[in-house]
PDB file of C-alpha atoms in Angstrom:
ATOM      1  CA  MET A   1       5.222   2.018  19.528  1.00 46.00           C
ATOM      2  CA  LYS A   2       1.653   1.961  20.825  1.00 50.00           C
ATOM      3  CA  GLY A   3      -0.493  -1.124  20.369  1.00 58.00           C
ATOM      4  CA  LEU A   4      -2.664  -1.306  17.273  1.00 70.00           C
ATOM      5  CA  SER A   5      -6.411  -1.604  17.677  1.00 79.00           C
ATOM      6  CA  ALA A   6      -8.734  -3.316  15.221  1.00 82.00           C
ATOM      7  CA  GLU A   7      -9.863   0.177  14.199  1.00 85.00           C
ATOM      8  CA  ASP A   8      -6.254   1.177  13.436  1.00 83.00           C
ATOM      9  CA  LEU A   9      -5.761  -1.897  11.235  1.00 84.00           C
ATOM     10  CA  ASP A  10      -9.045  -1.275   9.415  1.00 85.00           C
ATOM     11  CA  ALA A  11      -8.029   2.328   8.736  1.00 84.00           C
ATOM     12  CA  VAL A  12      -4.652   1.303   7.320  1.00 85.00           C
ATOM     13  CA  LYS A  13      -6.227  -1.487   5.249  1.00 85.00           C
ATOM     14  CA  GLU A  14      -8.729   1.003   3.833  1.00 85.00           C
ATOM     15  CA  LEU A  15      -5.846   3.248   2.740  1.00 85.00           C
ATOM     16  CA  VAL A  16      -3.961   0.310   1.189  1.00 85.00           C
ATOM     17  CA  ASN A  17      -7.088  -0.825  -0.674  1.00 85.00           C
ATOM     18  CA  ILE A  18      -7.571   2.655  -2.143  1.00 86.00           C
ATOM     19  CA  GLY A  19      -3.990   2.514  -3.414  1.00 85.00           C
ATOM     20  CA  VAL A  20      -4.407  -1.018  -4.728  1.00 84.00           C
ATOM     21  CA  GLY A  21      -7.476   0.059  -6.688  1.00 84.00           C
ATOM     22  CA  ARG A  22      -5.544   2.942  -8.191  1.00 84.00           C
ATOM     23  CA  ALA A  23      -2.637   0.628  -9.051  1.00 82.00           C
ATOM     24  CA  ALA A  24      -4.993  -1.863 -10.725  1.00 81.00           C
ATOM     25  CA  ALA A  25      -6.441   0.868 -12.941  1.00 83.00           C
ATOM     26  CA  MET A  26      -2.945   2.011 -13.953  1.00 80.00           C
ATOM     27  CA  LEU A  27      -1.775  -1.548 -14.667  1.00 78.00           C
ATOM     28  CA  ASN A  28      -4.864  -2.257 -16.779  1.00 78.00           C
ATOM     29  CA  GLU A  29      -4.217   0.824 -18.871  1.00 77.00           C
ATOM     30  CA  ILE A  30      -0.496   0.207 -19.390  1.00 71.00           C
ATOM     31  CA  THR A  31      -0.478  -3.594 -19.882  1.00 67.00           C
ATOM     32  CA  CYS A  32      -3.798  -3.823 -21.769  1.00 67.00           C
ATOM     33  CA  SER A  33      -4.601  -6.800 -19.519  1.00 68.00           C
ATOM     34  CA  HIS A  34      -7.682  -7.111 -17.323  1.00 76.00           C
ATOM     35  CA  ILE A  35      -6.110  -7.086 -13.853  1.00 76.00           C
ATOM     36  CA  THR A  36      -8.123  -7.177 -10.652  1.00 78.00           C
ATOM     37  CA  LEU A  37      -6.419  -6.754  -7.268  1.00 77.00           C
ATOM     38  CA  HIS A  38      -7.724  -7.661  -3.829  1.00 76.00           C
ATOM     39  CA  VAL A  39      -6.167  -7.356  -0.355  1.00 76.00           C
ATOM     40  CA  PRO A  40      -7.865  -9.919   1.916  1.00 68.00           C
ATOM     41  CA  THR A  41      -5.554  -9.597   4.928  1.00 78.00           C
ATOM     42  CA  LEU A  42      -3.276  -7.031   6.536  1.00 82.00           C
ATOM     43  CA  GLN A  43      -1.169  -7.521   9.649  1.00 83.00           C
ATOM     44  CA  VAL A  44       1.583  -5.695  11.537  1.00 84.00           C
ATOM     45  CA  ILE A  45       4.639  -7.781  12.442  1.00 82.00           C
ATOM     46  CA  ARG A  46       8.208  -7.307  13.648  1.00 80.00           C
ATOM     47  CA  ILE A  47      10.901  -7.129  10.983  1.00 78.00           C
ATOM     48  CA  ASP A  48      12.435 -10.400  12.202  1.00 74.00           C
ATOM     49  CA  GLU A  49       9.111 -12.172  11.593  1.00 77.00           C
ATOM     50  CA  LEU A  50       8.968 -11.241   7.913  1.00 73.00           C
ATOM     51  CA  ASP A  51      10.686 -14.343   6.547  1.00 67.00           C
ATOM     52  CA  SER A  52       8.197 -16.660   8.243  1.00 68.00           C
ATOM     53  CA  ALA A  53       5.134 -14.640   7.274  1.00 66.00           C
ATOM     54  CA  GLY A  54       3.006 -14.783   4.168  1.00 59.00           C
ATOM     55  CA  GLY A  55       4.140 -18.282   3.180  1.00 58.00           C
ATOM     56  CA  LEU A  56       7.711 -17.147   2.515  1.00 59.00           C
ATOM     57  CA  SER A  57       9.525 -19.268   5.105  1.00 55.00           C
ATOM     58  CA  GLY A  58      12.334 -21.314   3.568  1.00 55.00           C
ATOM     59  CA  ARG A  59      11.443 -20.242   0.035  1.00 57.00           C
ATOM     60  CA  THR A  60      14.347 -19.177  -2.164  1.00 63.00           C
ATOM     61  CA  GLY A  61      14.431 -16.717  -5.019  1.00 70.00           C
ATOM     62  CA  ALA A  62      11.477 -14.517  -4.060  1.00 80.00           C
ATOM     63  CA  ALA A  63      11.076 -11.967  -6.865  1.00 87.00           C
ATOM     64  CA  THR A  64      11.032  -8.622  -5.085  1.00 88.00           C
ATOM     65  CA  VAL A  65      10.687  -5.053  -6.323  1.00 91.00           C
ATOM     66  CA  LYS A  66      11.397  -2.552  -3.555  1.00 89.00           C
ATOM     67  CA  ILE A  67      11.310   1.218  -3.341  1.00 91.00           C
ATOM     68  CA  ASP A  68      12.658   3.336  -0.469  1.00 90.00           C
ATOM     69  CA  PHE A  69      10.519   6.319   0.490  1.00 91.00           C
ATOM     70  CA  ARG A  70      10.868   9.409   2.663  1.00 91.00           C
ATOM     71  CA  GLY A  71       8.383  11.921   4.020  1.00 88.00           C
ATOM     72  CA  PHE A  72       6.124  12.157   7.065  1.00 87.00           C
ATOM     73  CA  PHE A  73       6.935   8.469   7.488  1.00 86.00           C
ATOM     74  CA  THR A  74       9.983   6.624   6.212  1.00 87.00           C
ATOM     75  CA  GLY A  75      10.851   3.120   5.094  1.00 87.00           C
ATOM     76  CA  THR A  76      10.772   0.656   2.213  1.00 88.00           C
ATOM     77  CA  THR A  77       7.815  -0.765   0.328  1.00 88.00           C
ATOM     78  CA  ALA A  78       8.317  -4.100  -1.436  1.00 87.00           C
ATOM     79  CA  LEU A  79       6.133  -6.150  -3.762  1.00 87.00           C
ATOM     80  CA  ILE A  80       7.084  -9.823  -3.383  1.00 84.00           C
ATOM     81  CA  PHE A  81       6.235 -12.848  -5.523  1.00 84.00           C
ATOM     82  CA  LEU A  82       7.319 -16.451  -5.182  1.00 79.00           C
ATOM     83  CA  PRO A  83       9.093 -17.610  -8.385  1.00 79.00           C
ATOM     84  CA  GLU A  84       6.134 -19.598  -9.765  1.00 80.00           C
ATOM     85  CA  SER A  85       3.750 -16.677  -9.178  1.00 81.00           C
ATOM     86  CA  ALA A  86       6.176 -14.233 -10.787  1.00 83.00           C
ATOM     87  CA  ALA A  87       6.477 -16.424 -13.903  1.00 82.00           C
ATOM     88  CA  ALA A  88       2.695 -16.874 -14.176  1.00 81.00           C
ATOM     89  CA  LEU A  89       2.062 -13.135 -13.825  1.00 80.00           C
ATOM     90  CA  VAL A  90       4.661 -12.225 -16.458  1.00 83.00           C
ATOM     91  CA  MET A  91       3.371 -14.776 -18.968  1.00 80.00           C
ATOM     92  CA  ALA A  92      -0.221 -13.620 -18.382  1.00 77.00           C
ATOM     93  CA  ILE A  93       0.706  -9.973 -18.993  1.00 78.00           C
ATOM     94  CA  THR A  94       3.154 -10.434 -21.877  1.00 79.00           C
ATOM     95  CA  GLY A  95       1.678 -13.506 -23.551  1.00 74.00           C
ATOM     96  CA  GLU A  96       5.185 -14.957 -23.834  1.00 70.00           C
ATOM     97  CA  SER A  97       5.788 -18.701 -23.461  1.00 67.00           C
ATOM     98  CA  GLU A  98       7.865 -20.216 -20.652  1.00 66.00           C
ATOM     99  CA  ASP A  99      10.496 -21.612 -23.041  1.00 65.00           C
ATOM    100  CA  LEU A 100      11.342 -18.242 -24.608  1.00 62.00           C
ATOM    101  CA  PRO A 101      15.149 -17.730 -24.381  1.00 56.00           C
ATOM    102  CA  GLU A 102      14.776 -14.073 -23.398  1.00 63.00           C
ATOM    103  CA  LEU A 103      12.221 -14.805 -20.664  1.00 62.00           C
ATOM    104  CA  ASP A 104      14.547 -13.847 -17.790  1.00 76.00           C
ATOM    105  CA  ALA A 105      15.118 -10.359 -19.188  1.00 81.00           C
ATOM    106  CA  ILE A 106      11.420  -9.958 -20.026  1.00 80.00           C
ATOM    107  CA  ARG A 107      10.429 -11.228 -16.570  1.00 81.00           C
ATOM    108  CA  ILE A 108      12.671  -8.766 -14.730  1.00 87.00           C
ATOM    109  CA  GLU A 109      11.603  -5.838 -16.895  1.00 89.00           C
ATOM    110  CA  THR A 110       7.918  -6.708 -16.518  1.00 87.00           C
ATOM    111  CA  LEU A 111       8.110  -7.233 -12.764  1.00 89.00           C
ATOM    112  CA  MET A 112      10.033  -3.971 -12.353  1.00 90.00           C
ATOM    113  CA  GLU A 113       7.298  -2.123 -14.259  1.00 89.00           C
ATOM    114  CA  VAL A 114       4.490  -3.847 -12.344  1.00 87.00           C
ATOM    115  CA  GLY A 115       6.221  -3.246  -8.999  1.00 89.00           C
ATOM    116  CA  ASN A 116       6.959   0.391  -9.764  1.00 90.00           C
ATOM    117  CA  ILE A 117       3.374   1.112 -10.841  1.00 87.00           C
ATOM    118  CA  PHE A 118       1.908  -0.870  -7.965  1.00 86.00           C
ATOM    119  CA  ILE A 119       4.042   0.623  -5.197  1.00 89.00           C
ATOM    120  CA  ASN A 120       3.676   4.176  -6.503  1.00 88.00           C
ATOM    121  CA  GLY A 121      -0.087   3.666  -6.753  1.00 86.00           C
ATOM    122  CA  VAL A 122      -0.335   2.512  -3.157  1.00 87.00           C
ATOM    123  CA  MET A 123       2.097   5.048  -1.676  1.00 89.00           C
ATOM    124  CA  GLY A 124       0.791   7.897  -3.817  1.00 88.00           C
ATOM    125  CA  SER A 125      -2.760   7.245  -2.639  1.00 86.00           C
ATOM    126  CA  ILE A 126      -1.665   7.192   1.002  1.00 88.00           C
ATOM    127  CA  GLY A 127       0.068  10.539   0.518  1.00 90.00           C
ATOM    128  CA  ASN A 128      -2.913  12.045  -1.342  1.00 90.00           C
ATOM    129  CA  VAL A 129      -5.549  10.884   1.141  1.00 87.00           C
ATOM    130  CA  LEU A 130      -3.503  12.142   4.087  1.00 89.00           C
ATOM    131  CA  GLY A 131      -2.381  15.322   2.301  1.00 90.00           C
ATOM    132  CA  GLN A 132       1.309  14.522   2.772  1.00 89.00           C
ATOM    133  CA  GLN A 133       4.334  14.603   0.456  1.00 89.00           C
ATOM    134  CA  ILE A 134       6.220  11.331  -0.090  1.00 90.00           C
ATOM    135  CA  THR A 135       9.397  11.074  -2.166  1.00 91.00           C
ATOM    136  CA  TYR A 136      10.858   7.885  -3.645  1.00 89.00           C
ATOM    137  CA  LEU A 137      14.152   6.424  -4.732  1.00 90.00           C
ATOM    138  CA  PRO A 138      14.284   4.398  -8.002  1.00 90.00           C
ATOM    139  CA  PRO A 139      12.956   0.811  -7.793  1.00 90.00           C
ATOM    140  CA  VAL A 140      15.364  -2.074  -7.149  1.00 90.00           C
ATOM    141  CA  TYR A 141      14.824  -5.696  -8.265  1.00 91.00           C
ATOM    142  CA  VAL A 142      16.118  -8.510  -6.037  1.00 87.00           C
ATOM    143  CA  GLU A 143      15.836 -12.309  -6.140  1.00 84.00           C
ATOM    144  CA  ASP A 144      16.686 -13.839  -2.753  1.00 75.00           C
ATOM    145  CA  THR A 145      15.143 -15.212   0.419  1.00 71.00           C
ATOM    146  CA  MET A 146      13.356 -12.623   2.534  1.00 67.00           C
ATOM    147  CA  ALA A 147      15.745 -13.372   5.415  1.00 67.00           C
ATOM    148  CA  ASN A 148      18.739 -12.369   3.267  1.00 70.00           C
ATOM    149  CA  ILE A 149      16.998  -9.301   1.889  1.00 68.00           C
ATOM    150  CA  VAL A 150      16.206  -8.109   5.407  1.00 65.00           C
ATOM    151  CA  ARG A 151      19.706  -8.969   6.662  1.00 66.00           C
ATOM    152  CA  THR A 152      21.563  -7.124   3.894  1.00 65.00           C
ATOM    153  CA  ALA A 153      19.340  -4.049   4.271  1.00 62.00           C
ATOM    154  CA  ARG A 154      20.363  -3.842   7.957  1.00 62.00           C
ATOM    155  CA  PHE A 155      16.903  -2.981   9.250  1.00 68.00           C
ATOM    156  CA  ASP A 156      16.573  -2.438  12.983  1.00 72.00           C
ATOM    157  CA  PRO A 157      14.886  -5.471  14.624  1.00 69.00           C
ATOM    158  CA  ASP A 158      12.410  -3.150  16.344  1.00 70.00           C
ATOM    159  CA  GLU A 159      11.099  -1.787  13.050  1.00 75.00           C
ATOM    160  CA  ARG A 160       7.602  -2.819  12.064  1.00 80.00           C
ATOM    161  CA  VAL A 161       6.209  -4.239   8.835  1.00 82.00           C
ATOM    162  CA  LEU A 162       2.744  -3.691   7.419  1.00 83.00           C
ATOM    163  CA  LEU A 163       2.215  -6.974   5.583  1.00 82.00           C
ATOM    164  CA  ALA A 164      -0.662  -7.294   3.128  1.00 81.00           C
ATOM    165  CA  ASN A 165      -1.350 -10.426   1.105  1.00 77.00           C
ATOM    166  CA  THR A 166      -2.501  -9.307  -2.337  1.00 78.00           C
ATOM    167  CA  ARG A 167      -4.241 -11.363  -4.985  1.00 77.00           C
ATOM    168  CA  PHE A 168      -3.683 -10.513  -8.644  1.00 74.00           C
ATOM    169  CA  TYR A 169      -6.354 -11.813 -10.986  1.00 76.00           C
ATOM    170  CA  VAL A 170      -5.085 -11.544 -14.577  1.00 73.00           C
ATOM    171  CA  GLU A 171      -7.634 -12.836 -17.063  1.00 67.00           C
ATOM    172  CA  ASP A 172      -8.215 -16.403 -15.764  1.00 67.00           C
ATOM    173  CA  ILE A 173      -5.013 -16.683 -13.715  1.00 73.00           C
ATOM    174  CA  ASN A 174      -4.907 -16.126  -9.942  1.00 72.00           C
ATOM    175  CA  VAL A 175      -1.486 -14.963  -8.717  1.00 77.00           C
ATOM    176  CA  GLU A 176      -0.772 -14.090  -5.088  1.00 76.00           C
ATOM    177  CA  GLY A 177       1.763 -11.451  -4.138  1.00 80.00           C
ATOM    178  CA  ILE A 178       2.708  -9.754  -0.896  1.00 82.00           C
ATOM    179  CA  ILE A 179       3.070  -6.059  -0.085  1.00 83.00           C
ATOM    180  CA  ALA A 180       5.544  -5.467   2.724  1.00 84.00           C
ATOM    181  CA  MET A 181       5.840  -1.897   3.971  1.00 85.00           C
ATOM    182  CA  ILE A 182       8.872  -1.810   6.280  1.00 83.00           C
ATOM    183  CA  LEU A 183       8.643   1.259   8.488  1.00 83.00           C
ATOM    184  CA  GLU A 184      11.483   2.870  10.390  1.00 82.00           C
ATOM    185  CA  ILE A 185      11.056   3.288  14.156  1.00 75.00           C
ATOM    186  CA  GLY A 186       8.335   5.815  14.914  1.00 83.00           C
ATOM    187  CA  SER A 187       6.955   5.859  11.361  1.00 85.00           C
ATOM    188  CA  LEU A 188       3.960   3.627  12.095  1.00 83.00           C
ATOM    189  CA  ASP A 189       2.922   5.961  14.911  1.00 85.00           C
ATOM    190  CA  SER A 190       3.266   8.930  12.515  1.00 87.00           C
ATOM    191  CA  LEU A 191       1.084   7.158   9.943  1.00 87.00           C
ATOM    192  CA  LEU A 192      -1.604   6.345  12.518  1.00 85.00           C
ATOM    193  CA  GLU A 193      -1.571   9.918  13.853  1.00 87.00           C
ATOM    194  CA  LYS A 194      -2.115  11.338  10.342  1.00 88.00           C
ATOM    195  CA  ILE A 195      -4.917   8.854   9.686  1.00 86.00           C
ATOM    196  CA  ALA A 196      -6.589   9.809  12.989  1.00 85.00           C
ATOM    197  CA  ALA A 197      -6.260  13.514  12.189  1.00 87.00           C
ATOM    198  CA  VAL A 198      -7.865  13.084   8.751  1.00 85.00           C
ATOM    199  CA  ARG A 199     -10.663  10.893  10.048  1.00 77.00           C
ATOM    200  CA  GLY A 200     -11.358  13.306  12.879  1.00 74.00           C
ATOM    201  CA  ALA A 201     -11.469  16.313  10.590  1.00 52.00           C
TER     202      ALA A 201
END
């Protein structure tokens, strides 16, 4: 994999922000909540650095919605929340109280819907802007440490992760989530080549 320049990172972040804006509009419409999304940082790391990145190190029970994708680049995109952030986001969207007996089922269903809309918004925008087809598998919900999630998925240690910290503002509540786009070997180069081709057109 070639080294990433500041210009490369800015180009990828611009694409992600377009997708995040699209996802926010879709979430607002479906949940009837006023949701604002912002991506302040984006970095590229090795897969074995994921557990220690984004404030996830040593944290158990990360609420993760992940979707595998295939196309001109291939991998998995995950939306990750720490347990307290996941609970706050669900209660803000649904209006349910924390002591509701059915909260676990509501929380999983809500996070699955949010993750599915969010990831499809981001990935769909990347595909549209670059004029490329991307296909998806159904979303999967997991609660575990990031180290275990990575280990069980058997990712190659040389694969790269686009990691974007994302802030969800729902009404008066600020919830931070993480987008992790895990790319198979060679896929990051393919993404950068398509971005360069579009920008040079």
